[in-house]
CSV table of C-alpha atoms in Angstrom, one decimal:
chain,number,residue,atom,x,y,z
A,180,MET,CA,126.3,-62.8,-172.0
A,181,GLY,CA,124.7,-60.9,-169.2
A,182,THR,CA,126.1,-59.5,-166.0
A,183,TYR,CA,125.3,-59.5,-162.3
A,184,PRO,CA,123.3,-57.9,-160.7
A,185,LEU,CA,120.8,-59.4,-163.1
A,186,ILE,CA,117.5,-57.5,-162.9
A,187,VAL,CA,114.5,-58.8,-164.8
A,188,ILE,CA,111.4,-56.7,-164.9
A,189,PRO,CA,108.1,-57.6,-166.6
A,190,SER,CA,108.1,-55.8,-170.0
A,191,VAL,CA,104.7,-54.2,-169.4
A,192,ILE,CA,106.0,-52.7,-166.1
A,193,ASN,CA,109.3,-51.8,-167.6
A,194,LYS,CA,107.7,-49.8,-170.4
A,195,ILE,CA,105.8,-47.8,-167.8
A,196,ILE,CA,109.0,-47.3,-165.7
A,197,LEU,CA,110.8,-46.0,-168.9
A,198,GLY,CA,108.0,-43.5,-169.4
A,199,ASP,CA,105.9,-45.3,-172.0
A,200,ILE,CA,102.7,-44.6,-170.2
A,201,PRO,CA,99.7,-45.6,-172.3
A,202,ILE,CA,97.0,-43.0,-173.0
A,203,ASN,CA,93.7,-43.3,-174.7
A,204,PRO,CA,93.6,-42.0,-178.3
A,205,PRO,CA,92.0,-38.6,-178.9
A,206,PRO,CA,88.2,-38.7,-179.0
A,207,ARG,CA,86.6,-39.0,-182.4
A,208,LEU,CA,84.4,-36.2,-183.7
A,209,PRO,CA,80.8,-37.6,-184.1
A,210,THR,CA,79.4,-37.8,-187.6
A,211,LYS,CA,76.8,-35.2,-188.4
A,212,PRO,CA,73.4,-36.8,-189.5
A,213,THR,CA,72.6,-36.6,-193.2
A,214,ILE,CA,69.6,-34.4,-194.1
A,215,PRO,CA,67.0,-36.5,-195.9
A,216,THR,CA,66.2,-35.4,-199.4
A,217,GLU,CA,62.7,-34.1,-200.0
A,218,PRO,CA,61.0,-36.1,-202.7
A,219,LYS,CA,60.7,-34.2,-206.0
A,220,LYS,CA,57.5,-34.1,-208.1
A,221,PRO,CA,57.8,-36.6,-210.9
A,222,ASP,CA,58.0,-35.4,-214.5
A,223,LEU,CA,54.8,-36.7,-215.9
A,224,LYS,CA,54.7,-37.7,-219.5
A,225,PRO,CA,52.5,-35.6,-221.7
A,226,ILE,CA,49.6,-37.4,-223.4
A,227,ALA,CA,50.5,-37.1,-227.0
A,228,ASP,CA,47.9,-36.3,-229.7
A,229,PHE,CA,49.7,-38.3,-232.4
A,230,PRO,CA,48.4,-35.8,-235.1
A,231,LEU,CA,49.8,-37.8,-238.1
A,232,LEU,CA,48.4,-41.1,-236.8
A,233,VAL,CA,45.0,-39.4,-236.1
A,234,LEU,CA,45.0,-37.9,-239.6
A,235,MET,CA,45.8,-41.4,-241.0
A,236,LYS,CA,43.0,-42.9,-238.9
A,237,TYR,CA,40.4,-40.4,-240.1
A,238,GLY,CA,41.7,-40.6,-243.6
A,239,SER,CA,41.3,-44.4,-243.5
A,240,PHE,CA,37.8,-44.2,-242.2
A,241,ILE,CA,36.8,-41.5,-244.8
A,242,THR,CA,38.4,-43.5,-247.6
A,243,GLY,CA,36.7,-46.7,-246.4
A,244,PHE,CA,33.4,-44.9,-246.1
A,245,ALA,CA,33.8,-43.4,-249.6
A,246,SER,CA,34.7,-46.8,-251.0
A,247,PHE,CA,31.6,-48.3,-249.3
A,248,ILE,CA,29.4,-45.7,-250.9
A,249,ILE,CA,30.9,-46.5,-254.3
A,250,PHE,CA,30.4,-50.2,-253.6
A,251,VAL,CA,26.7,-49.6,-252.8
A,252,ILE,CA,26.1,-47.4,-255.9
A,253,ASN,CA,27.7,-49.9,-258.1
A,254,LEU,CA,25.5,-52.6,-256.7
A,255,LEU,CA,22.4,-50.5,-257.2
A,256,ASN,CA,23.5,-49.9,-260.8
A,257,LEU,CA,24.1,-53.6,-261.3
A,258,GLU,CA,27.6,-53.0,-262.3
A,259,ARG,CA,29.9,-56.0,-261.9
A,260,THR,CA,32.9,-53.9,-261.1
A,261,GLY,CA,31.3,-52.7,-257.9
A,262,ARG,CA,32.0,-55.8,-256.1
A,263,PHE,CA,35.8,-55.2,-256.5
A,264,THR,CA,35.5,-52.1,-254.3
A,265,LEU,CA,34.4,-54.1,-251.3
A,266,LEU,CA,37.9,-55.4,-250.4
A,267,PRO,CA,39.6,-51.9,-250.3
A,268,THR,CA,36.6,-50.7,-248.3
A,269,LEU,CA,37.2,-53.4,-245.7
A,270,LEU,CA,40.9,-52.8,-245.6
A,271,PHE,CA,40.6,-49.1,-245.1
A,272,ILE,CA,38.1,-49.6,-242.4
A,273,PHE,CA,40.2,-52.2,-240.6
A,274,PHE,CA,43.3,-50.1,-240.9
A,275,GLY,CA,41.5,-47.1,-239.4
A,276,TRP,CA,40.2,-49.2,-236.6
A,277,ARG,CA,43.7,-50.6,-235.8
A,278,LEU,CA,45.1,-47.0,-235.8
A,279,SER,CA,42.4,-46.0,-233.4
A,280,ARG,CA,43.1,-48.9,-231.0
A,281,TYR,CA,46.9,-48.1,-231.2
A,282,ILE,CA,46.4,-44.4,-230.3
A,283,THR,CA,44.0,-45.3,-227.5
A,284,ASN,CA,46.4,-47.9,-226.0
A,285,LYS,CA,49.4,-45.5,-226.2
A,286,LYS,CA,47.4,-42.8,-224.3
A,287,LEU,CA,46.3,-45.4,-221.7
A,288,ASP,CA,50.0,-46.5,-221.2
A,289,VAL,CA,51.0,-42.8,-220.6
A,290,ILE,CA,48.1,-42.4,-218.2
A,291,ILE,CA,49.0,-45.5,-216.2
A,292,ASP,CA,52.7,-44.6,-216.0
A,293,ASN,CA,51.8,-41.1,-214.8
A,294,GLN,CA,49.4,-42.6,-212.2
A,295,TYR,CA,52.2,-44.9,-211.0
A,296,LEU,CA,54.7,-42.0,-210.7
A,297,GLU,CA,52.2,-39.9,-208.8
A,298,SER,CA,51.4,-42.8,-206.5
A,299,ASN,CA,55.1,-43.3,-205.7
A,300,TYR,CA,55.6,-39.6,-205.2
A,301,GLU,CA,52.7,-39.5,-202.7
A,302,SER,CA,54.1,-42.5,-200.9
A,303,ASP,CA,57.6,-41.0,-200.8
A,304,VAL,CA,56.2,-37.7,-199.4
A,305,GLU,CA,54.3,-39.6,-196.7
A,306,ASN,CA,57.4,-41.6,-195.8
A,307,TYR,CA,59.5,-38.4,-195.8
A,308,LYS,CA,57.0,-36.6,-193.4
A,309,THR,CA,56.2,-39.5,-191.1
A,310,PHE,CA,59.6,-41.2,-190.8
A,311,GLU,CA,62.6,-39.6,-192.4
A,312,LEU,CA,62.1,-36.1,-191.0
A,313,PRO,CA,61.3,-37.3,-187.5
A,314,GLN,CA,64.2,-39.7,-187.6
A,315,TYR,CA,66.5,-36.9,-188.7
A,316,GLN,CA,65.3,-34.7,-185.9
A,317,LYS,CA,66.1,-37.6,-183.4
A,318,ASN,CA,69.5,-38.0,-185.0
A,319,VAL,CA,70.2,-34.3,-184.7
A,320,GLN,CA,69.4,-34.5,-180.9
A,321,HIS,CA,71.5,-37.6,-180.5
A,322,TYR,CA,74.4,-35.9,-182.5
A,323,ARG,CA,74.2,-32.8,-180.2
A,324,THR,CA,74.4,-35.1,-177.1
A,325,LEU,CA,77.4,-36.9,-178.7
A,326,TYR,CA,79.0,-33.6,-179.6
A,327,ASP,CA,78.6,-32.2,-176.1
A,328,SER,CA,80.2,-35.4,-174.7
A,329,TYR,CA,82.9,-35.2,-177.3
A,330,LYS,CA,83.8,-31.6,-176.2
A,331,ILE,CA,84.0,-32.7,-172.6
A,332,THR,CA,86.1,-35.8,-173.4
A,333,LYS,CA,88.4,-33.8,-175.7
A,334,LYS,CA,88.9,-31.2,-173.0
A,335,ARG,CA,89.8,-33.9,-170.4
A,336,TRP,CA,92.1,-35.6,-172.9
A,337,GLU,CA,93.9,-32.3,-173.6
A,338,GLU,CA,94.1,-31.6,-169.8
A,339,GLU,CA,95.7,-35.1,-169.4
A,340,LEU,CA,98.3,-34.3,-172.0
A,341,THR,CA,99.1,-31.1,-170.2
A,342,LYS,CA,99.3,-32.9,-166.8
A,343,ARG,CA,101.7,-35.4,-168.2
A,344,GLU,CA,104.2,-32.7,-168.8
A,345,ASP,CA,104.6,-32.4,-165.0
A,346,GLU,CA,107.1,-34.9,-163.7
A,347,LYS,CA,105.4,-35.3,-160.3
A,348,TYR,CA,102.1,-36.2,-162.0
A,349,LYS,CA,103.9,-38.7,-164.3
A,350,ALA,CA,105.5,-40.3,-161.4
A,351,SER,CA,102.2,-40.6,-159.5
A,352,LEU,CA,100.5,-42.0,-162.6
A,353,LYS,CA,103.3,-44.4,-163.2
A,354,THR,CA,102.9,-45.8,-159.7
A,355,GLU,CA,99.2,-46.0,-160.0
A,356,LEU,CA,99.3,-47.9,-163.3
A,357,ILE,CA,101.9,-50.4,-162.0
A,358,THR,CA,100.0,-50.9,-158.8
A,359,ILE,CA,96.9,-51.9,-160.9
A,360,LEU,CA,99.0,-54.4,-162.8
A,361,LEU,CA,100.4,-55.8,-159.6
A,362,LYS,CA,97.0,-56.6,-158.1
A,363,GLY,CA,96.8,-59.8,-160.1
A,364,SER,CA,99.9,-61.4,-158.5
A,365,LYS,CA,99.5,-65.0,-157.3
A,366,THR,CA,99.0,-65.8,-153.6
A,367,LEU,CA,102.0,-67.2,-151.8
A,368,ILE,CA,102.1,-70.7,-150.4
A,369,LYS,CA,104.0,-71.5,-147.2
A,370,ASN,CA,106.5,-74.2,-148.1
A,371,LYS,CA,106.6,-76.8,-145.3
A,372,LYS,CA,109.7,-78.6,-146.6
A,373,ARG,CA,113.1,-77.8,-145.1
A,374,ILE,CA,114.8,-75.4,-147.4
A,375,ILE,CA,118.6,-75.9,-147.6
A,376,LYS,CA,120.2,-72.4,-147.4
A,377,GLY,CA,123.3,-71.4,-149.3
A,378,THR,CA,126.4,-70.4,-147.3
A,379,SER,CA,126.0,-66.7,-147.6
A,380,GLU,CA,122.2,-66.5,-147.4
A,381,GLU,CA,122.0,-66.2,-143.6
A,382,LEU,CA,124.5,-63.3,-143.7
A,383,PHE,CA,122.6,-61.5,-146.5
A,384,LEU,CA,119.2,-62.1,-144.7
A,385,TYR,CA,120.5,-60.0,-141.8
A,386,SER,CA,121.4,-57.1,-144.1
A,387,LEU,CA,118.0,-57.4,-145.9
A,388,ASN,CA,116.1,-57.3,-142.6
A,389,THR,CA,118.1,-54.2,-141.5
A,390,HIS,CA,117.3,-52.3,-144.7
A,391,PHE,CA,113.8,-53.6,-145.3
A,392,PRO,CA,112.4,-54.3,-141.8
A,393,GLY,CA,109.3,-56.4,-141.8
A,394,LYS,CA,109.2,-56.8,-145.5
A,395,ILE,CA,111.5,-59.8,-146.1
A,396,LEU,CA,109.8,-63.3,-146.5
A,397,THR,CA,111.5,-66.7,-146.6
A,398,GLY,CA,110.1,-70.2,-147.0
A,399,PHE,CA,107.3,-69.2,-149.3
A,400,SER,CA,106.6,-70.5,-152.8
A,401,ILE,CA,104.4,-69.9,-155.8
A,402,PRO,CA,102.8,-72.6,-157.9
A,403,VAL,CA,103.9,-73.3,-161.4
A,404,ALA,CA,101.1,-73.2,-163.9
A,405,GLY,CA,100.2,-76.7,-165.2
A,406,GLU,CA,102.8,-78.4,-163.0
A,407,ASP,CA,102.7,-80.1,-159.6
A,408,TYR,CA,105.8,-78.4,-158.1
A,409,LEU,CA,106.6,-75.0,-156.6
A,410,TYR,CA,109.3,-72.4,-157.1
A,411,THR,CA,110.8,-71.1,-153.8
A,412,PRO,CA,112.7,-67.8,-153.9
A,413,ASP,CA,115.8,-67.4,-151.7
A,414,PHE,CA,114.2,-64.2,-150.3
A,415,ILE,CA,111.0,-62.2,-151.1
A,416,LEU,CA,110.8,-58.5,-150.7
A,417,PHE,CA,107.1,-57.7,-150.4
A,418,GLU,CA,106.0,-54.1,-150.7
A,419,LYS,CA,102.4,-54.3,-149.4
A,420,GLU,CA,101.5,-50.8,-150.4
A,421,LEU,CA,102.2,-51.6,-154.1
A,422,ASN,CA,101.5,-55.4,-153.9
A,423,LEU,CA,105.0,-55.7,-155.3
A,424,TYR,CA,106.9,-59.0,-155.0
A,425,ILE,CA,110.6,-59.1,-155.7
A,426,ASP,CA,112.3,-62.5,-156.0
A,427,ILE,CA,115.9,-62.0,-154.6
A,428,GLU,CA,118.3,-64.8,-155.6
A,429,ILE,CA,121.9,-65.6,-154.7
A,430,ASP,CA,123.6,-67.5,-157.5
A,431,GLU,CA,126.6,-69.7,-156.7
A,432,PRO,CA,128.7,-71.3,-159.6
A,433,TYR,CA,128.5,-74.8,-158.1
A,434,VAL,CA,127.2,-76.9,-155.2
A,435,GLY,CA,129.6,-76.7,-152.3
A,436,ARG,CA,129.6,-80.4,-151.3
A,437,THR,CA,129.4,-82.0,-154.8
A,438,GLY,CA,130.9,-79.5,-157.2
A,439,GLU,CA,127.9,-79.7,-159.4
A,440,PRO,CA,127.7,-76.6,-161.7
A,441,ILE,CA,124.6,-74.4,-161.2
A,442,HIS,CA,123.2,-71.1,-162.3
A,443,PHE,CA,125.2,-71.1,-165.5
A,444,ILE,CA,123.9,-69.4,-168.6
A,445,GLU,CA,122.6,-72.6,-170.2
A,446,SER,CA,120.7,-73.6,-167.1
A,447,SER,CA,117.0,-73.6,-166.5
A,448,ASP,CA,117.1,-70.3,-164.5
A,449,GLN,CA,115.5,-68.4,-167.4
A,450,VAL,CA,112.5,-70.7,-167.3
A,451,ARG,CA,112.2,-70.3,-163.6
A,452,ASP,CA,112.5,-66.5,-163.9
A,453,ALA,CA,109.8,-66.5,-166.6
A,454,CYS,CA,107.4,-68.0,-164.2
A,455,PHE,CA,107.8,-65.1,-161.8
A,456,ILE,CA,107.8,-62.5,-164.6
A,457,GLU,CA,104.5,-63.9,-166.0
A,458,ASN,CA,103.1,-63.3,-162.5
A,459,ASN,CA,104.3,-59.7,-162.6
A,460,TRP,CA,107.2,-60.3,-160.1
A,461,ILE,CA,110.6,-58.6,-160.4
A,462,VAL,CA,113.6,-60.9,-160.2
A,463,VAL,CA,116.9,-59.7,-158.9
A,464,ARG,CA,119.9,-62.0,-159.0
A,465,PHE,CA,123.2,-61.4,-157.3
A,466,THR,CA,126.3,-63.6,-157.2
A,467,GLU,CA,127.3,-65.1,-153.9
A,468,LYS,CA,130.5,-63.1,-154.1
A,469,GLN,CA,128.5,-59.8,-154.4
A,470,VAL,CA,126.2,-60.4,-151.4
A,471,TYR,CA,129.1,-61.6,-149.3
A,472,GLY,CA,131.4,-58.8,-150.1
A,473,SER,CA,128.9,-55.9,-150.6
A,474,PRO,CA,125.6,-56.8,-148.8
A,475,THR,CA,124.8,-53.1,-148.2
A,476,ALA,CA,125.4,-52.2,-151.8
A,477,CYS,CA,123.1,-55.0,-152.9
A,478,CYS,CA,120.4,-53.6,-150.7
A,479,HIS,CA,120.8,-50.2,-152.2
A,480,GLU,CA,120.5,-51.8,-155.6
A,481,ILE,CA,117.2,-53.4,-154.6
A,482,ALA,CA,115.9,-50.2,-153.1
A,483,ARG,CA,116.7,-48.4,-156.4
A,484,VAL,CA,114.6,-50.9,-158.3
A,485,VAL,CA,111.6,-50.2,-156.0
A,486,ASN,CA,112.1,-46.5,-156.3
A,487,GLN,CA,111.7,-46.8,-160.1
A,488,ILE,CA,108.1,-47.6,-159.3
A,489,LYS,CA,107.6,-45.4,-156.3
A,490,PRO,CA,110.2,-43.4,-154.4
A,491,ILE,CA,109.9,-45.2,-151.0
A,492,TYR,CA,113.5,-45.4,-150.0
A,493,ASP,CA,115.1,-42.0,-149.8
A,494,TRP,CA,118.2,-43.6,-148.3
A,495,ALA,CA,119.0,-45.4,-151.6
A,496,ASP,CA,122.3,-43.9,-152.7
A,497,PRO,CA,123.1,-44.1,-156.4
A,498,SER,CA,126.8,-43.8,-155.6
A,499,ILE,CA,126.8,-47.1,-153.6
A,500,THR,CA,127.0,-49.7,-156.3
A,501,VAL,CA,127.7,-53.4,-156.7
A,502,THR,CA,130.8,-54.5,-158.6
A,503,VAL,CA,129.6,-56.0,-161.9
A,504,GLU,CA,130.4,-59.6,-162.5
A,505,PRO,CA,129.7,-61.6,-165.8
A,506,GLN,CA,127.5,-64.6,-165.9
A,507,TRP,CA,129.3,-67.9,-166.2
A,508,THR,CA,129.0,-70.7,-168.7
A,509,LEU,CA,128.8,-74.4,-167.9
A,510,GLN,CA,132.5,-74.9,-168.6
A,511,GLU,CA,133.4,-71.9,-166.5
A,512,ALA,CA,131.3,-73.2,-163.6
A,513,ILE,CA,133.1,-76.6,-163.9
A,514,GLN,CA,136.4,-74.9,-163.8
A,515,MET,CA,135.5,-72.8,-160.8
A,516,ALA,CA,134.5,-75.9,-159.0
A,517,LYS,CA,137.9,-77.5,-159.8
A,518,ASP,CA,139.6,-74.3,-158.6
A,519,ASN,CA,137.5,-74.2,-155.4
A,520,SER,CA,136.9,-70.5,-156.2
A,521,ARG,CA,134.2,-70.1,-153.5
A,522,ASN,CA,136.9,-70.7,-150.8
A,523,LYS,CA,138.6,-67.5,-152.0
A,524,TYR,CA,135.8,-65.2,-150.9
A,525,LEU,CA,134.3,-67.5,-148.2
A,526,PRO,CA,137.1,-68.0,-145.7
A,527,PHE,CA,135.0,-70.0,-143.3
A,528,PHE,CA,133.5,-72.2,-146.1
A,529,ASN,CA,132.5,-75.5,-144.4
A,530,TRP,CA,132.3,-78.4,-146.8
A,531,PHE,CA,130.4,-80.5,-144.3
A,532,SER,CA,127.5,-78.0,-143.7
A,533,PRO,CA,124.2,-78.4,-145.6
A,534,VAL,CA,125.1,-75.8,-148.3
A,535,LYS,CA,124.1,-75.4,-151.9
């Protein structure tokens, strides 16, 4: 259960009032560019001599040639056994030829692989010289620019931290930030309908105009988003310098002529207040008993709310306070209507006047 005076401030504004003033995070140190790696010469494969295979190749050719000579001699001597030396001759010659082809192909493979490695190396060197190095140099220049900017930004950020240790600067910054937030408040609409005033509203209006001359508005409304009706405050304190609107309400426990309970905890007042809060208004609610019995103290309370944003009213005295009253429930409002509790603090209460 809350108490009166009931002061509702938008959370984003209240955080700033309480000193939670946002600050940008510290600047981030730019990342140094990576130096490109210069291509390394490839390790070329040596062209092997294959000595054992070469020996076998020549051995096969020599053996085949010797076998062929034996074959020819045997044929010339008309020996029948000579023809049997032809097959080994051919086999040795074929084996020697295959070894020769194998050795040649292996050497060619190594040569081709080496040519491929050399070609890639030359291409990498060309890319390194024509693209990677120039790009790195550009990145270095860009990094230096970013680093210079980083040093300036960091210095300003550190200076800002130092400034915020000064209470006067914090107060000025707080006012500046809240004023920026308040710029988006909705435009007021003049309500052409006849507004029924509560019994004590005319009395409190005199006190408000005395303490806040030229700043109190009545008969103005703000539109409700997505709805076709308006909310009309009892009074509006408009601080033009800050573009600050304060909805000032006087809450009675029941309607004078009907006894209908109003402004109880379970009522729709919170929904109504939320509409103003979303529009960055401040809502201040007093009970009828408070404004009737202590109108000056209520004005001091309002002035202290404004001074939390900017110290405009040096006459606001923290020792002049309003007696705190609890909010009432529906059942309590019904009982107060039965007891005619408003008659106890409004001696001239007129049941036949157009009151709330």
